[in-house]
Short mmCIF file of C-alpha atoms and ligand atoms in Angstrom, two decimals:
data_model
loop_
_atom_site.label_atom_id
_atom_site.label_comp_id
_atom_site.label_asym_id
_atom_site.label_seq_id
_atom_site.Cartn_x
_atom_site.Cartn_y
_atom_site.Cartn_z
CA MET A 1089 3.53 -6.50 -18.92
CA LYS A 1090 3.54 -3.67 -21.39
CA LEU A 1091 5.14 0.26 -20.72
CA VAL A 1092 4.18 2.28 -23.57
CA HIS A 1093 3.58 6.29 -23.80
CA THR A 1094 1.44 7.18 -26.85
CA ILE A 1095 -2.79 7.20 -27.29
CA LYS A 1096 -2.42 5.06 -29.97
CA GLU A 1097 -0.45 2.09 -28.33
CA VAL A 1098 -2.90 1.92 -24.91
CA ARG A 1099 -5.76 2.26 -27.85
CA THR A 1100 -4.61 -0.52 -30.33
CA GLN A 1101 -3.91 -3.42 -27.38
CA VAL A 1102 -7.20 -2.10 -25.37
CA LYS A 1103 -9.50 -2.52 -29.03
CA GLU A 1104 -7.48 -6.46 -29.39
CA TRP A 1105 -8.61 -6.80 -25.79
CA LYS A 1106 -12.04 -5.45 -26.34
CA LYS A 1107 -12.37 -7.75 -29.40
CA GLN A 1108 -11.38 -11.21 -27.40
CA GLY A 1109 -14.70 -9.81 -25.29
CA LEU A 1110 -11.94 -9.72 -22.00
CA THR A 1111 -12.49 -6.75 -19.07
CA VAL A 1112 -10.60 -4.23 -18.29
CA GLY A 1113 -10.11 -2.51 -15.12
CA PHE A 1114 -7.90 0.87 -15.14
CA VAL A 1115 -5.98 2.84 -12.02
CA PRO A 1116 -5.53 6.26 -13.12
CA THR A 1117 -2.40 7.44 -11.02
CA MET A 1118 0.36 10.31 -11.30
CA GLY A 1119 3.06 7.45 -9.91
CA PHE A 1120 5.50 7.51 -7.03
CA LEU A 1121 2.93 4.17 -6.48
CA HIS A 1122 3.17 2.92 -3.12
CA GLU A 1123 0.73 0.14 -0.92
CA GLY A 1124 -2.20 1.85 -1.18
CA HIS A 1125 -1.36 2.09 -5.54
CA GLU A 1126 -0.83 -1.56 -5.05
CA SER A 1127 -3.55 -2.48 -3.15
CA LEU A 1128 -6.15 -0.65 -5.85
CA ILE A 1129 -4.58 -2.10 -8.75
CA LYS A 1130 -4.70 -5.57 -7.03
CA LYS A 1131 -8.66 -5.81 -6.44
CA ALA A 1132 -9.02 -4.45 -10.39
CA VAL A 1133 -6.53 -7.12 -10.99
CA GLU A 1134 -8.85 -9.74 -8.89
CA GLU A 1135 -12.16 -8.20 -10.65
CA ASN A 1136 -11.05 -7.77 -14.06
CA ASP A 1137 -9.23 -10.06 -16.68
CA LYS A 1138 -6.66 -6.85 -17.74
CA VAL A 1139 -5.39 -4.39 -15.95
CA VAL A 1140 -4.43 -0.57 -17.15
CA VAL A 1141 -2.20 1.49 -15.17
CA SER A 1142 -1.54 5.17 -16.18
CA ILE A 1143 1.14 7.27 -15.29
CA PHE A 1144 1.22 11.46 -15.76
CA VAL A 1145 1.91 13.86 -12.75
CA ASN A 1146 -0.99 16.26 -14.24
CA PRO A 1147 -0.05 19.53 -15.03
CA ILE A 1148 -3.87 20.96 -14.95
CA GLN A 1149 -4.19 20.07 -11.60
CA PHE A 1150 -1.54 21.74 -9.99
CA GLY A 1151 -1.82 25.66 -8.79
CA PRO A 1152 0.43 27.96 -9.43
CA ASN A 1153 2.32 27.73 -5.88
CA GLU A 1154 2.52 24.04 -5.71
CA ASP A 1155 4.23 20.96 -6.20
CA LEU A 1156 4.36 20.19 -10.03
CA GLU A 1157 8.16 20.12 -10.62
CA LYS A 1158 9.29 19.01 -7.59
CA TYR A 1159 6.38 16.19 -7.11
CA PRO A 1160 8.35 12.92 -6.81
CA ARG A 1161 9.09 10.70 -10.03
CA ASP A 1162 11.11 6.78 -10.06
CA LEU A 1163 9.59 4.73 -13.08
CA ASP A 1164 11.36 2.30 -12.07
CA LYS A 1165 10.13 1.80 -9.02
CA ASP A 1166 6.40 2.05 -10.10
CA SER A 1167 6.83 -0.16 -12.79
CA LYS A 1168 8.01 -3.25 -10.27
CA LEU A 1169 5.38 -2.74 -8.26
CA CYS A 1170 2.24 -2.67 -11.32
CA GLN A 1171 4.17 -5.94 -11.99
CA GLY A 1172 4.44 -7.88 -8.72
CA ALA A 1173 0.80 -6.56 -8.22
CA GLY A 1174 -0.93 -7.95 -11.60
CA ALA A 1175 -1.68 -5.13 -14.10
CA GLU A 1176 -1.01 -5.73 -17.89
CA LEU A 1177 -0.18 -2.07 -19.46
CA ILE A 1178 1.34 1.06 -18.02
CA PHE A 1179 0.40 3.94 -20.21
CA ASN A 1180 3.04 6.70 -19.12
CA PRO A 1181 2.79 9.91 -20.95
CA GLU A 1182 4.49 12.81 -21.47
CA PRO A 1183 2.29 15.76 -21.23
CA ALA A 1184 2.79 16.97 -24.72
CA GLU A 1185 0.50 13.80 -25.79
CA MET A 1186 -2.27 14.22 -23.36
CA TYR A 1187 -2.52 17.69 -23.84
CA VAL A 1188 -2.72 19.82 -27.45
CA ASN A 1189 -2.01 23.62 -27.40
CA HIS A 1190 -4.34 25.53 -26.87
CA ALA A 1191 -7.19 23.17 -25.68
CA ALA A 1192 -10.44 25.05 -25.10
CA THR A 1193 -12.03 22.08 -23.72
CA PHE A 1194 -12.02 20.97 -20.06
CA VAL A 1195 -15.01 18.87 -17.66
CA GLU A 1196 -15.90 20.76 -14.45
CA VAL A 1197 -17.95 19.36 -11.57
CA GLU A 1198 -20.13 22.13 -10.25
CA GLU A 1199 -21.36 22.18 -6.13
CA LEU A 1200 -19.16 19.09 -5.03
CA THR A 1201 -15.99 21.06 -6.19
CA ASN A 1202 -16.77 24.33 -3.98
CA GLY A 1203 -15.78 23.75 0.25
CA LEU A 1204 -12.65 21.83 1.16
CA CYS A 1205 -10.18 21.26 -1.28
CA GLY A 1206 -11.82 22.57 -3.68
CA GLU A 1207 -12.09 25.75 -2.29
CA LYS A 1208 -8.80 25.36 -1.04
CA ARG A 1209 -7.19 24.24 -4.47
CA PRO A 1210 -9.14 26.49 -6.51
CA GLY A 1211 -8.76 24.68 -10.85
CA HIS A 1212 -7.38 21.63 -9.41
CA PHE A 1213 -11.44 19.36 -9.74
CA ARG A 1214 -11.29 20.90 -13.23
CA GLY A 1215 -7.56 19.73 -13.80
CA VAL A 1216 -9.01 16.28 -12.46
CA CYS A 1217 -11.88 15.69 -14.07
CA THR A 1218 -10.83 16.89 -17.49
CA VAL A 1219 -7.67 14.36 -16.95
CA VAL A 1220 -9.56 11.93 -15.91
CA SER A 1221 -12.34 12.10 -18.68
CA LYS A 1222 -9.54 12.50 -21.54
CA LEU A 1223 -7.89 9.28 -19.33
CA PHE A 1224 -11.81 7.07 -19.70
CA ASN A 1225 -11.30 7.71 -23.49
CA ILE A 1226 -8.12 6.38 -24.13
CA VAL A 1227 -8.15 3.64 -22.16
CA ASN A 1228 -12.26 3.24 -22.20
CA PRO A 1229 -12.98 0.79 -19.11
CA ASP A 1230 -15.38 -1.53 -17.76
CA ARG A 1231 -13.99 -0.58 -14.37
CA ALA A 1232 -12.24 2.84 -12.76
CA TYR A 1233 -10.48 1.94 -9.25
CA PHE A 1234 -9.33 5.43 -6.73
CA GLY A 1235 -8.21 5.69 -3.28
CA GLU A 1236 -10.85 6.89 -0.79
CA LYS A 1237 -8.23 9.20 0.91
CA ASP A 1238 -8.74 11.14 -1.71
CA ALA A 1239 -12.30 11.55 -0.42
CA GLN A 1240 -13.84 14.77 -2.14
CA GLN A 1241 -12.17 13.20 -5.76
CA LEU A 1242 -13.94 10.04 -4.63
CA ALA A 1243 -16.98 11.28 -5.40
CA VAL A 1244 -16.34 14.02 -7.30
CA ILE A 1245 -15.73 11.11 -10.30
CA LYS A 1246 -18.91 9.63 -9.28
CA LYS A 1247 -20.29 12.47 -9.86
CA MET A 1248 -19.08 12.93 -13.65
CA VAL A 1249 -19.51 9.66 -14.24
CA ASN A 1250 -23.09 9.63 -13.14
CA ASP A 1251 -24.17 13.21 -14.85
CA LEU A 1252 -22.09 12.31 -18.32
CA ASN A 1253 -23.38 8.54 -18.15
CA LEU A 1254 -20.06 7.12 -18.85
CA ASP A 1255 -20.65 3.77 -18.99
CA ILE A 1256 -17.69 2.98 -16.75
CA GLU A 1257 -18.35 1.69 -12.67
CA ILE A 1258 -15.99 3.88 -10.22
CA ILE A 1259 -15.06 1.34 -7.72
CA GLY A 1260 -13.01 3.25 -3.46
CA CYS A 1261 -10.65 1.30 -1.77
CA PRO A 1262 -9.67 1.87 1.70
CA ILE A 1263 -7.16 4.39 2.99
CA ILE A 1264 -4.13 2.75 3.39
CA ARG A 1265 -2.15 3.48 6.75
CA GLU A 1266 1.58 2.61 7.75
CA GLU A 1267 1.66 0.58 10.65
CA ASP A 1268 1.97 4.29 13.21
CA GLY A 1269 -2.07 5.22 11.35
CA LEU A 1270 -0.33 8.04 8.95
CA ALA A 1271 -2.04 7.32 5.89
CA LYS A 1272 -0.02 6.38 2.98
CA SER A 1273 0.13 9.15 0.46
CA SER A 1274 3.33 9.90 -2.31
CA ARG A 1275 3.51 12.93 -0.48
CA ASN A 1276 4.61 11.68 2.58
CA THR A 1277 8.23 11.87 1.02
CA TYR A 1278 8.62 15.64 1.61
CA LEU A 1279 8.46 15.02 5.37
CA SER A 1280 11.54 15.33 7.36
CA ALA A 1281 11.87 13.23 9.91
CA GLU A 1282 10.63 15.48 13.04
CA GLU A 1283 7.03 16.20 10.19
CA ARG A 1284 6.47 12.67 9.67
CA GLU A 1285 6.04 12.38 13.66
CA ALA A 1286 4.01 15.13 13.78
CA ALA A 1287 2.00 14.41 10.68
CA LEU A 1288 0.53 12.03 12.82
CA VAL A 1289 -1.08 14.14 14.33
CA LEU A 1290 -3.78 13.74 11.24
CA SER A 1291 -4.70 9.78 12.00
CA ARG A 1292 -4.68 10.84 16.42
CA ALA A 1293 -7.43 13.71 15.98
CA LEU A 1294 -9.55 11.33 13.60
CA ASN A 1295 -9.10 8.95 16.20
CA LYS A 1296 -10.56 10.68 18.52
CA ALA A 1297 -13.20 12.29 17.28
CA LYS A 1298 -13.88 7.95 16.12
CA GLU A 1299 -13.91 7.74 20.18
CA HIS A 1300 -16.49 11.09 20.47
CA LEU A 1301 -18.62 9.99 17.95
CA PHE A 1302 -18.73 6.30 19.09
CA SER A 1303 -19.84 7.36 22.57
CA GLY A 1304 -22.66 9.10 21.57
CA GLU A 1305 -21.43 12.85 20.58
CA LYS A 1306 -23.35 12.88 17.20
CA ASP A 1307 -22.77 17.19 16.71
CA ALA A 1308 -20.97 18.05 14.29
CA SER A 1309 -19.50 21.30 15.76
CA LYS A 1310 -17.90 19.18 18.91
CA ILE A 1311 -16.74 16.65 16.67
CA LYS A 1312 -14.48 19.09 14.68
CA GLU A 1313 -13.61 20.89 18.03
CA VAL A 1314 -12.10 17.90 19.15
CA ILE A 1315 -10.17 17.21 15.89
CA THR A 1316 -8.92 21.10 15.78
CA SER A 1317 -7.73 21.15 19.21
CA GLU A 1318 -5.88 17.81 19.25
CA ILE A 1319 -4.55 19.74 15.44
CA ASN A 1320 -3.16 22.70 17.58
CA THR A 1321 -0.73 20.59 20.37
CA GLU A 1322 1.36 19.99 17.30
CA LYS A 1323 3.49 23.13 16.85
CA LEU A 1324 4.64 22.03 13.24
CA ALA A 1325 0.93 21.28 12.31
CA LYS A 1326 -0.94 24.25 11.02
CA ILE A 1327 -4.73 23.14 9.68
CA ASP A 1328 -5.52 24.42 6.30
CA TYR A 1329 -9.47 22.31 7.32
CA VAL A 1330 -11.35 20.51 9.09
CA GLU A 1331 -15.11 20.11 8.42
CA ILE A 1332 -18.32 17.72 8.15
CA VAL A 1333 -19.93 16.89 5.48
CA ASP A 1334 -22.86 14.35 3.62
CA SER A 1335 -20.31 11.99 2.13
CA GLU A 1336 -21.71 12.41 -1.43
CA ILE A 1337 -22.56 15.78 -1.80
CA LEU A 1338 -19.84 17.19 0.09
CA LYS A 1339 -22.42 19.74 1.91
CA PRO A 1340 -21.59 20.47 5.57
CA VAL A 1341 -23.96 18.66 8.18
CA ASN A 1342 -24.90 19.24 11.56
CA SER A 1343 -25.21 16.07 12.99
CA MET A 1344 -23.59 13.40 12.05
CA ASP A 1345 -25.50 10.49 10.33
CA SER A 1346 -24.45 7.33 8.87
CA SER A 1347 -22.97 8.71 5.90
CA SER A 1348 -21.12 11.44 7.02
CA LEU A 1349 -17.28 12.45 5.68
CA ILE A 1350 -14.56 13.53 8.57
CA ALA A 1351 -12.52 15.42 5.97
CA ILE A 1352 -9.17 17.16 7.35
CA ALA A 1353 -6.03 18.67 5.20
CA VAL A 1354 -3.28 19.87 7.53
CA TYR A 1355 -0.12 21.56 6.82
CA ILE A 1356 2.97 19.87 8.13
CA GLY A 1357 5.54 22.60 7.30
CA LYS A 1358 5.39 23.23 3.99
CA THR A 1359 3.48 19.50 3.37
CA ARG A 1360 0.37 19.32 2.73
CA LEU A 1361 -1.29 17.04 3.70
CA ILE A 1362 -5.01 15.26 3.93
CA ASP A 1363 -7.03 12.32 5.55
CA ASN A 1364 -10.37 11.03 6.27
CA PHE A 1365 -12.89 8.77 8.02
CA THR A 1366 -16.54 7.95 7.00
CA TRP A 1367 -18.68 6.69 9.16
CA ARG A 1368 -20.94 3.91 7.99
CA ILE A 1369 -23.95 2.35 9.86
CA SER A 1370 -24.16 -0.82 7.89
O1 PAF B 1325 -4.86 11.26 -7.97
C1 PAF B 1325 -4.57 10.97 -8.24
O2 PAF B 1325 -3.17 11.06 -8.32
C2 PAF B 1325 -4.26 11.71 -9.72
O3 PAF B 1325 -5.89 13.22 -8.49
C3 PAF B 1325 -5.57 11.10 -10.69
C4 PAF B 1325 -6.58 10.60 -10.17
C5 PAF B 1325 -4.48 9.46 -11.42
C6 PAF B 1325 -6.02 12.42 -11.72
O4 PAF B 1325 -4.30 13.16 -11.86
#
């Protein structure tokens, strides 16, 4: 496995693979990788001849009061995880490699970014879509893999790829959880022992919602109430949002149907965690 830092090195390698007729899978990440990322890389390895992982803490997707500076980083550990999962190339650029001074071009997906995290984190998805477009242009993958934990991000990227006619298949992969239910996230590392315990309220609230749903409750406002009152039992938790939306267009729904997404964002102390559940009837 190779670790490279420049756009030129990635392009040279990928061109060589493409010349040999090989397919390329791509897993964009911000590093501090965990089993969630590992599952994306493994799926990419299964479905492609070669897999590229990018590790780049993208400054333009963080708001002024967010955690850019303290976002956790551990390139050695990440490299081992990528190698173990079967990736062939890590792209780990410096911000100056990715952003020329005074860039004037950004990618913005409208409507789908109006609610949920888009509303709470202004500019976030503009930063995500811009960096992901740039990474797609650099890596030129056949397929790209994203976690379903960031459900809005996944829907927004799918829409962007469709709207811009990018010839890349976007594949969503299931949320990976700790044994006790907490969704894996690089930000879990910010939690103290007490907060780690409190953070279980997110998956517990979603499980309660599922119980009501499976026993026939379809009214979205009632399901939201179940979630809200469960979260409010936890004194370290503060709700950022609890929403039920259509899982593709992300517009709020009044009644649960087979493509509804329940999405929540909750502060545990100072750490903002997200989790979700999509109701799929097969
Ligand atoms: O989900 C993430 O880790 C980031 O938003 C992504 C897609 C790597 C873009 O920086």
